[in-house]
Coordinates of C-alpha atoms in Angstrom, one line a residue:
M1 CA 7.3 67.2 16.9
T2 CA 5.5 70.5 16.3
A3 CA 4.1 71.7 13.0
G4 CA 6.7 74.5 12.9
L5 CA 9.6 72.1 13.3
L6 CA 8.1 69.8 10.7
A7 CA 7.7 72.7 8.3
G8 CA 11.4 73.5 8.7
L9 CA 12.4 70.0 8.1
V10 CA 10.5 69.7 4.9
S11 CA 12.8 72.3 3.3
L12 CA 15.6 69.8 3.9
L13 CA 13.9 66.9 2.3
S14 CA 15.2 65.8 -1.1
A15 CA 13.1 66.4 -4.2
S16 CA 10.5 63.7 -4.7
C17 CA 8.3 62.4 -7.3
A18 CA 4.9 64.2 -7.6
S19 CA 2.4 63.7 -10.4
E20 CA 0.1 66.5 -11.4
A21 CA -2.0 66.8 -14.5
P22 CA 0.0 68.7 -17.2
G23 CA -1.1 72.3 -17.8
T24 CA -3.0 72.6 -14.5
P25 CA -4.5 76.1 -14.3
E26 CA -3.1 78.4 -11.7
D27 CA -6.6 78.8 -10.1
A28 CA -7.2 75.1 -9.8
V29 CA -8.5 73.6 -6.6
V30 CA -5.8 71.0 -5.9
I31 CA -6.5 67.8 -4.0
G32 CA -3.5 65.9 -2.7
G33 CA -3.3 62.2 -2.8
L34 CA -0.7 59.8 -1.2
L35 CA -0.8 56.4 -2.9
P36 CA 1.5 53.3 -3.1
F37 CA 3.0 53.5 -6.6
T38 CA 6.1 51.5 -5.6
G39 CA 6.9 49.0 -2.9
G40 CA 4.9 46.1 -1.6
E41 CA 1.5 47.6 -2.2
S42 CA 2.3 49.1 -5.6
A43 CA -0.2 46.9 -7.5
I44 CA -3.1 49.1 -6.2
G45 CA -1.7 52.6 -6.4
R46 CA -2.2 53.4 -10.1
N47 CA -5.7 52.0 -10.0
L48 CA -6.7 54.2 -7.1
E49 CA -5.2 57.2 -8.8
Q50 CA -7.2 56.4 -11.9
A51 CA -10.4 56.5 -9.8
M52 CA -9.5 59.9 -8.5
L53 CA -8.5 61.3 -11.9
L54 CA -11.9 60.1 -13.2
A55 CA -13.7 61.9 -10.4
V56 CA -11.7 65.1 -11.1
E57 CA -12.8 64.8 -14.8
D58 CA -16.4 64.3 -13.8
V59 CA -16.7 67.2 -11.3
N60 CA -14.9 69.5 -13.8
A61 CA -17.3 68.4 -16.6
A62 CA -20.1 69.4 -14.1
G63 CA -18.7 72.9 -13.8
G64 CA -16.0 72.6 -11.2
L65 CA -16.1 75.1 -8.3
D66 CA -18.1 77.9 -10.0
G67 CA -15.9 77.6 -13.1
R68 CA -12.6 76.8 -11.2
P69 CA -11.3 73.4 -12.2
F70 CA -10.2 70.7 -9.7
A71 CA -6.8 69.0 -10.1
L72 CA -5.1 66.1 -8.5
L73 CA -1.5 66.1 -7.1
S74 CA -0.3 62.6 -6.3
R75 CA 2.7 61.5 -4.4
D76 CA 4.2 58.1 -3.8
S77 CA 4.0 56.5 -0.3
H78 CA 6.5 53.9 -1.5
S79 CA 4.5 51.5 0.7
S80 CA 6.8 52.6 3.4
S81 CA 6.2 54.4 6.7
E82 CA 9.4 56.5 6.7
R83 CA 9.5 57.5 3.0
G84 CA 5.7 57.8 2.9
F85 CA 5.7 60.2 5.9
N86 CA 8.2 62.5 4.1
Q87 CA 5.8 62.6 1.1
L88 CA 2.9 63.5 3.4
L89 CA 5.0 66.4 4.7
E90 CA 5.7 67.5 1.2
L91 CA 2.0 67.5 0.4
L92 CA 1.1 69.5 3.4
Y93 CA 4.0 72.0 3.8
T94 CA 5.6 72.3 0.3
D95 CA 2.6 71.7 -1.9
R96 CA 0.3 73.3 0.7
V97 CA -2.7 71.1 -0.2
A98 CA -5.8 71.9 1.8
Y99 CA -7.5 68.6 1.0
L100 CA -5.7 65.3 1.5
I101 CA -6.9 61.9 0.3
G102 CA -5.1 58.7 1.6
P103 CA -2.8 57.1 2.5
E104 CA -3.7 53.4 2.3
E105 CA -1.2 52.7 5.1
N106 CA -2.8 52.9 8.6
D107 CA 0.3 54.0 10.4
L108 CA 1.0 56.8 8.0
A109 CA -2.5 58.2 8.5
R110 CA -2.0 58.1 12.3
E111 CA 1.4 59.8 12.1
I112 CA 0.1 62.7 10.1
A113 CA -2.9 63.4 12.4
Q114 CA -1.2 66.1 14.5
D115 CA -0.1 68.0 11.4
V116 CA -3.6 67.8 9.9
K117 CA -4.9 69.2 13.2
A118 CA -2.2 71.9 13.4
L119 CA -2.8 73.1 9.9
D120 CA -6.6 72.6 10.1
R121 CA -6.7 70.5 6.9
L122 CA -9.4 68.1 5.6
H123 CA -8.2 64.5 5.6
M124 CA -10.3 62.1 3.5
L125 CA -9.7 58.4 4.4
P126 CA -11.1 56.0 1.8
G127 CA -8.8 53.0 2.7
Y128 CA -10.1 49.9 4.4
A129 CA -7.4 50.0 7.0
A130 CA -7.8 53.8 7.8
P131 CA -7.6 54.6 11.5
S132 CA -10.6 55.4 13.6
V133 CA -11.9 59.0 13.4
E134 CA -13.7 58.9 16.7
R135 CA -12.2 62.2 18.1
S136 CA -13.7 65.5 18.9
E137 CA -11.5 68.3 17.6
T138 CA -11.9 72.0 16.9
R139 CA -9.2 71.9 14.2
G140 CA -8.7 69.5 11.4
G141 CA -11.4 67.4 9.8
W142 CA -11.4 63.7 9.2
I143 CA -13.8 61.6 7.1
R144 CA -13.6 57.8 7.0
L145 CA -15.4 56.1 4.2
A146 CA -14.8 52.4 4.6
P147 CA -16.5 50.2 7.3
S148 CA -15.2 50.4 10.8
P149 CA -13.5 47.5 12.7
F150 CA -16.7 47.4 14.8
A151 CA -18.8 46.6 11.8
L152 CA -16.3 44.1 10.4
G153 CA -15.9 42.3 13.7
C154 CA -19.6 42.1 14.0
A155 CA -20.0 40.5 10.6
L156 CA -17.2 38.0 11.1
A157 CA -18.7 37.0 14.5
K158 CA -22.1 36.5 13.0
I159 CA -20.6 34.3 10.2
A160 CA -18.8 32.2 12.9
V161 CA -21.9 31.7 15.0
R162 CA -24.0 30.9 12.0
E163 CA -21.5 28.2 11.0
G164 CA -21.8 26.6 14.5
V165 CA -18.5 28.0 15.9
D166 CA -18.9 27.9 19.7
S167 CA -15.3 28.8 20.5
A168 CA -13.0 31.2 18.7
N169 CA -9.6 33.0 18.9
S170 CA -7.4 34.8 16.5
L171 CA -3.9 35.0 14.9
T172 CA -3.3 38.7 14.6
A173 CA -0.7 41.0 13.3
R174 CA 0.5 43.7 15.8
D175 CA -0.8 46.7 13.9
D176 CA -3.6 49.0 14.8
Y177 CA -6.0 48.0 12.1
N178 CA -5.8 44.2 12.4
A179 CA -5.6 44.3 16.2
S180 CA -8.8 46.4 16.2
V181 CA -10.7 44.0 13.9
S182 CA -9.5 41.1 16.0
S183 CA -10.6 42.8 19.3
E184 CA -14.1 43.6 17.9
F185 CA -14.4 40.0 16.5
T186 CA -13.8 38.4 19.9
T187 CA -15.9 40.9 21.7
H188 CA -18.9 40.1 19.4
I189 CA -18.3 36.4 19.7
A190 CA -18.5 36.7 23.5
A191 CA -21.6 38.8 23.3
L192 CA -23.3 36.3 21.0
G193 CA -22.7 33.5 23.5
G194 CA -19.5 32.0 22.2
R195 CA -16.3 31.2 24.1
V196 CA -13.2 33.3 23.5
L197 CA -10.0 31.3 23.7
P198 CA -6.5 32.8 24.0
S199 CA -5.4 34.6 20.8
V200 CA -1.9 35.0 19.4
T201 CA -0.2 38.1 18.1
F202 CA 2.8 38.3 15.9
T203 CA 5.1 40.9 14.2
S204 CA 4.9 41.0 10.5
G205 CA 8.0 40.5 8.3
Q206 CA 9.3 37.4 10.1
S207 CA 10.8 34.5 8.1
T208 CA 8.6 31.9 9.8
Y209 CA 5.4 31.8 11.9
R210 CA 5.4 28.0 12.7
E211 CA 5.6 28.6 16.4
K212 CA 2.8 31.1 16.4
I213 CA 0.6 28.9 14.2
G214 CA 1.2 26.0 16.6
V215 CA 0.2 28.1 19.7
A216 CA -2.9 29.5 18.0
F217 CA -4.3 26.2 16.9
G218 CA -3.1 24.5 20.1
A219 CA -6.0 26.3 21.8
H220 CA -8.3 24.0 19.8
A221 CA -10.7 26.8 18.9
E222 CA -13.5 25.9 16.5
G223 CA -12.7 29.0 14.5
T224 CA -9.5 31.1 14.2
L225 CA -9.5 34.6 12.7
L226 CA -6.5 35.4 10.5
A227 CA -6.1 39.2 10.8
A228 CA -3.1 40.2 8.8
Y229 CA -2.0 41.8 5.5
P230 CA -1.6 39.6 2.5
A231 CA 2.2 39.3 2.3
T232 CA 2.4 38.0 5.8
A233 CA -0.8 36.0 5.6
S234 CA 0.5 34.1 2.6
T235 CA 3.5 32.9 4.5
I236 CA 1.3 31.8 7.4
V237 CA -1.2 30.0 5.2
T238 CA 1.6 28.2 3.4
E239 CA 3.2 27.0 6.6
W240 CA -0.2 26.1 8.0
A241 CA -0.9 24.0 4.9
V242 CA 2.5 22.2 5.2
S243 CA 1.8 21.4 8.9
G244 CA -1.4 19.5 8.1
R245 CA -4.0 22.2 8.0
P246 CA -5.2 22.1 11.6
G247 CA -8.4 23.9 12.6
T248 CA -10.7 26.3 10.7
W249 CA -9.9 29.8 9.4
L250 CA -12.0 32.9 9.3
L251 CA -10.4 35.5 7.0
G252 CA -9.9 39.2 7.8
P253 CA -11.0 42.0 5.5
A254 CA -7.5 42.8 4.2
L255 CA -7.1 39.4 2.7
R256 CA -9.5 39.8 -0.3
T257 CA -6.8 40.4 -2.8
E258 CA -5.2 38.5 -5.7
V259 CA -1.8 38.9 -3.9
L260 CA -2.9 36.4 -1.3
L261 CA -4.2 33.8 -3.8
A262 CA -1.1 34.1 -5.9
N263 CA 1.2 33.2 -3.0
I264 CA -0.5 30.3 -1.3
P265 CA -0.9 26.6 -2.3
E266 CA -3.9 26.5 -4.7
G267 CA -7.0 25.3 -2.9
S268 CA -5.6 25.6 0.6
L269 CA -8.2 28.1 1.7
D270 CA -11.1 26.8 -0.3
G271 CA -14.4 27.1 1.5
Y272 CA -13.2 29.5 4.2
S273 CA -15.1 32.8 4.6
G274 CA -14.2 36.4 5.0
V275 CA -15.9 39.8 4.8
S276 CA -15.2 43.1 3.0
P277 CA -17.1 46.3 2.3
S278 CA -20.3 45.8 0.3
L279 CA -20.4 47.9 -2.9
S280 CA -24.2 47.6 -3.0
L281 CA -26.1 50.7 -2.0
R282 CA -28.3 50.5 1.1
S283 CA -31.3 51.1 -1.1
E284 CA -30.3 48.1 -3.2
C285 CA -30.5 45.7 -0.2
R286 CA -33.4 44.2 1.7
V287 CA -33.7 41.8 4.6
V288 CA -35.8 38.9 3.3
D289 CA -35.9 37.0 6.6
D290 CA -35.8 39.0 9.8
V291 CA -35.2 35.9 12.0
Q292 CA -32.2 34.6 10.0
E293 CA -31.3 38.1 8.9
T294 CA -31.0 36.9 5.3
V295 CA -30.1 39.8 3.0
D296 CA -30.6 40.2 -0.7
C297 CA -28.7 43.0 -2.6
A298 CA -28.6 44.2 -6.1
T299 CA -25.3 45.3 -7.7
G300 CA -26.4 47.6 -10.4
N301 CA -24.7 50.8 -9.0
A302 CA -21.3 49.1 -8.7
A303 CA -21.6 47.5 -12.1
A304 CA -22.4 50.9 -13.7
F305 CA -19.2 52.4 -12.1
I306 CA -17.1 49.5 -13.3
R307 CA -18.4 50.1 -16.8
R308 CA -17.6 53.8 -16.5
F309 CA -14.1 53.2 -15.2
S310 CA -13.4 50.5 -17.8
R311 CA -14.5 52.8 -20.7
R312 CA -12.2 55.6 -19.4
W313 CA -9.1 53.4 -18.7
S314 CA -9.0 51.0 -21.7
G315 CA -10.8 48.1 -20.2
E316 CA -9.1 48.1 -16.8
V317 CA -11.4 47.2 -13.9
P318 CA -11.4 49.2 -10.6
F319 CA -10.4 47.5 -7.4
P320 CA -13.2 47.7 -4.8
A321 CA -11.2 50.3 -2.9
A322 CA -11.2 52.5 -6.0
H323 CA -14.9 53.1 -5.7
F324 CA -14.2 54.8 -2.3
Y325 CA -11.4 56.9 -3.7
Y326 CA -13.6 58.2 -6.5
D327 CA -16.2 59.1 -3.9
G328 CA -13.7 60.9 -1.7
V329 CA -12.9 63.4 -4.5
V330 CA -16.6 64.0 -5.2
L331 CA -17.5 64.5 -1.5
I332 CA -14.9 67.2 -1.2
A333 CA -16.1 68.9 -4.4
M334 CA -19.7 68.8 -3.3
G335 CA -18.8 70.3 0.1
L336 CA -16.9 73.2 -1.5
V337 CA -19.5 74.0 -4.1
Y338 CA -22.3 74.0 -1.5
A339 CA -20.2 76.1 0.9
Q340 CA -19.5 78.7 -1.7
A341 CA -23.2 78.9 -2.8
T342 CA -24.5 79.4 0.8
S343 CA -21.7 81.6 2.3
G344 CA -20.1 83.3 -0.7
D345 CA -16.8 81.7 0.0
I346 CA -15.1 78.4 0.4
P347 CA -14.0 77.3 3.9
T348 CA -10.3 77.6 4.8
S349 CA -10.8 75.3 7.8
G350 CA -10.7 71.6 7.4
R351 CA -12.9 71.2 10.4
A352 CA -15.5 73.6 8.9
L353 CA -15.5 71.7 5.6
Q354 CA -15.9 68.3 7.4
E355 CA -19.0 69.7 9.2
I356 CA -20.5 70.9 5.8
I357 CA -19.9 67.5 4.2
R358 CA -21.5 65.8 7.3
E359 CA -24.5 68.2 7.1
L360 CA -25.0 67.5 3.3
N361 CA -25.2 63.8 3.9
S362 CA -28.0 63.9 6.3
P363 CA -30.7 61.2 5.6
D364 CA -33.3 64.0 5.4
H365 CA -31.8 65.5 2.2
E366 CA -32.6 64.6 -1.3
V367 CA -30.1 62.4 -3.1
A368 CA -27.4 63.3 -5.7
S369 CA -26.0 60.4 -7.7
W370 CA -22.4 60.1 -9.1
R371 CA -24.1 59.2 -12.4
D372 CA -25.5 62.8 -12.8
L373 CA -23.0 65.1 -11.2
K374 CA -24.0 68.0 -13.6
T375 CA -27.5 68.1 -12.1
A376 CA -26.2 67.6 -8.6
M377 CA -23.7 70.5 -8.9
E378 CA -26.3 72.8 -10.4
R379 CA -28.6 72.2 -7.5
L380 CA -25.8 72.6 -5.0
R381 CA -24.9 76.0 -6.6
A382 CA -28.5 77.0 -6.1
G383 CA -28.1 76.3 -2.3
T384 CA -30.0 73.0 -2.2
P385 CA -28.4 70.5 0.3
L386 CA -28.0 67.0 -1.3
R387 CA -26.7 63.8 0.1
Y388 CA -24.3 61.7 -2.0
V389 CA -25.1 58.4 -3.6
G390 CA -21.7 57.4 -4.7
A391 CA -19.8 54.6 -6.5
A392 CA -19.3 52.7 -3.3
A393 CA -22.2 53.7 -0.9
E394 CA -25.0 56.0 0.0
Y395 CA -23.2 58.1 2.5
E396 CA -24.4 58.9 6.0
L397 CA -21.7 60.2 8.4
D398 CA -21.7 60.1 12.2
E399 CA -20.7 63.0 14.4
Y400 CA -17.0 62.3 13.9
G401 CA -17.1 61.9 10.2
A402 CA -17.2 58.1 9.9
S403 CA -19.4 56.5 7.3
K404 CA -22.2 54.3 8.6
H405 CA -22.4 50.8 6.9
H406 CA -25.4 48.6 7.3
F407 CA -24.4 45.7 5.1
L408 CA -21.1 43.9 4.4
Q409 CA -20.1 41.4 1.8
E410 CA -19.4 37.8 2.7
W411 CA -17.1 35.9 0.4
T412 CA -15.3 32.6 0.1
I413 CA -12.4 31.2 -1.9
D414 CA -12.7 28.6 -4.7
G415 CA -9.3 27.7 -6.1
D416 CA -7.8 30.8 -7.6
A417 CA -10.8 33.0 -7.3
F418 CA -13.0 34.9 -4.7
V419 CA -16.7 34.1 -4.8
D420 CA -19.3 36.5 -3.3
L421 CA -21.8 35.0 -1.0
A422 CA -24.9 36.6 0.6
P423 CA -24.4 40.0 2.2
I424 CA -24.3 40.3 6.0
A425 CA -26.4 42.8 8.0
V426 CA -24.4 44.8 10.5
S427 CA -26.9 44.6 13.4
C428 CA -24.7 44.2 16.4
Q429 CA -25.1 46.4 19.4
A430 CA -22.4 48.4 21.0
W431 CA -21.8 45.8 23.8
R432 CA -19.4 48.0 25.7

């Protein structure tokens, strides 16, 4: 459907809930956010919004855009493709936001891509399950902050090989994100000398997965990757436990969430490993054994952000994804401030702004920390290019706008808690 037709349809959409800071000045630079405040993913929505509101406060305290304040306009995805898509249309065509952050839902981010391109907007994707941004476009700009399926598949395969897994398969949900992680996992397993056995896919939302579980473990793989979202994975794990717990799991990145632990038999996944984004900066990590690729990372930067967030929000703790949402706001602000300082105006093109943000985050530039945005913004206003050391990562973006991640966090489960293990170096080659 064309952008023009979509714009026409938006006028027919019913009024919907949007949250904007009270008393927002007319000249504010508005950033739009689509977050799951209701529905199955509602537990995370408010936490992510709090991270973005904190970032808005911090960049405004640092002077905003040459005195113009930033503001956040949030809409509810309802954790739903259909209702969430309507909210995205509202943000783009009714609210006319030029800078969009989110959504968490992979399919929504893909559905809106043509509109982002047609309107030439900037689309910041902090979510773990965000789609790939490996596209060359002349209009529209995408920036993906979380690790790619390639990096996640690499780390999972390295864990499996280290644990002596010679043969592997997967039990995978039929969605773009989990399917991509599963594909990269099996590709890396094969490249590292392991045997890839037949994998099994399924459609989420079924009442039972007993047959799929039986087929997956009937292949007698030494390791089976569970690549799914928590609601479905909890049903699978429960049925797997009842059936006698055959085989050995590896756990996909979407499963590090309390929602999973709260809905499975306690102890059923004890000792099984998974990976997720590391919140340690690259400069906080060092390889202590080149042969074994043993990595040691400090966690001071992430701990400082957790303290900052908790002070602002009455003791609440940010979810790991919230670190990336904070950074998404700051990266947009830095790009706009630098563009205005060097060209006398702010870019109206999302593609142009994406290129500026990529340029700023070149490894050759001096660093600017989230902990001292006042100094960072002053230097950007003076025309000094700075790369961003954020709450989640030291950012370096590839030619498409995807963040490069060099280390990921391995974790395991112990009863009703996740336990961090040693980080994993992402050192796989592009086998294909």
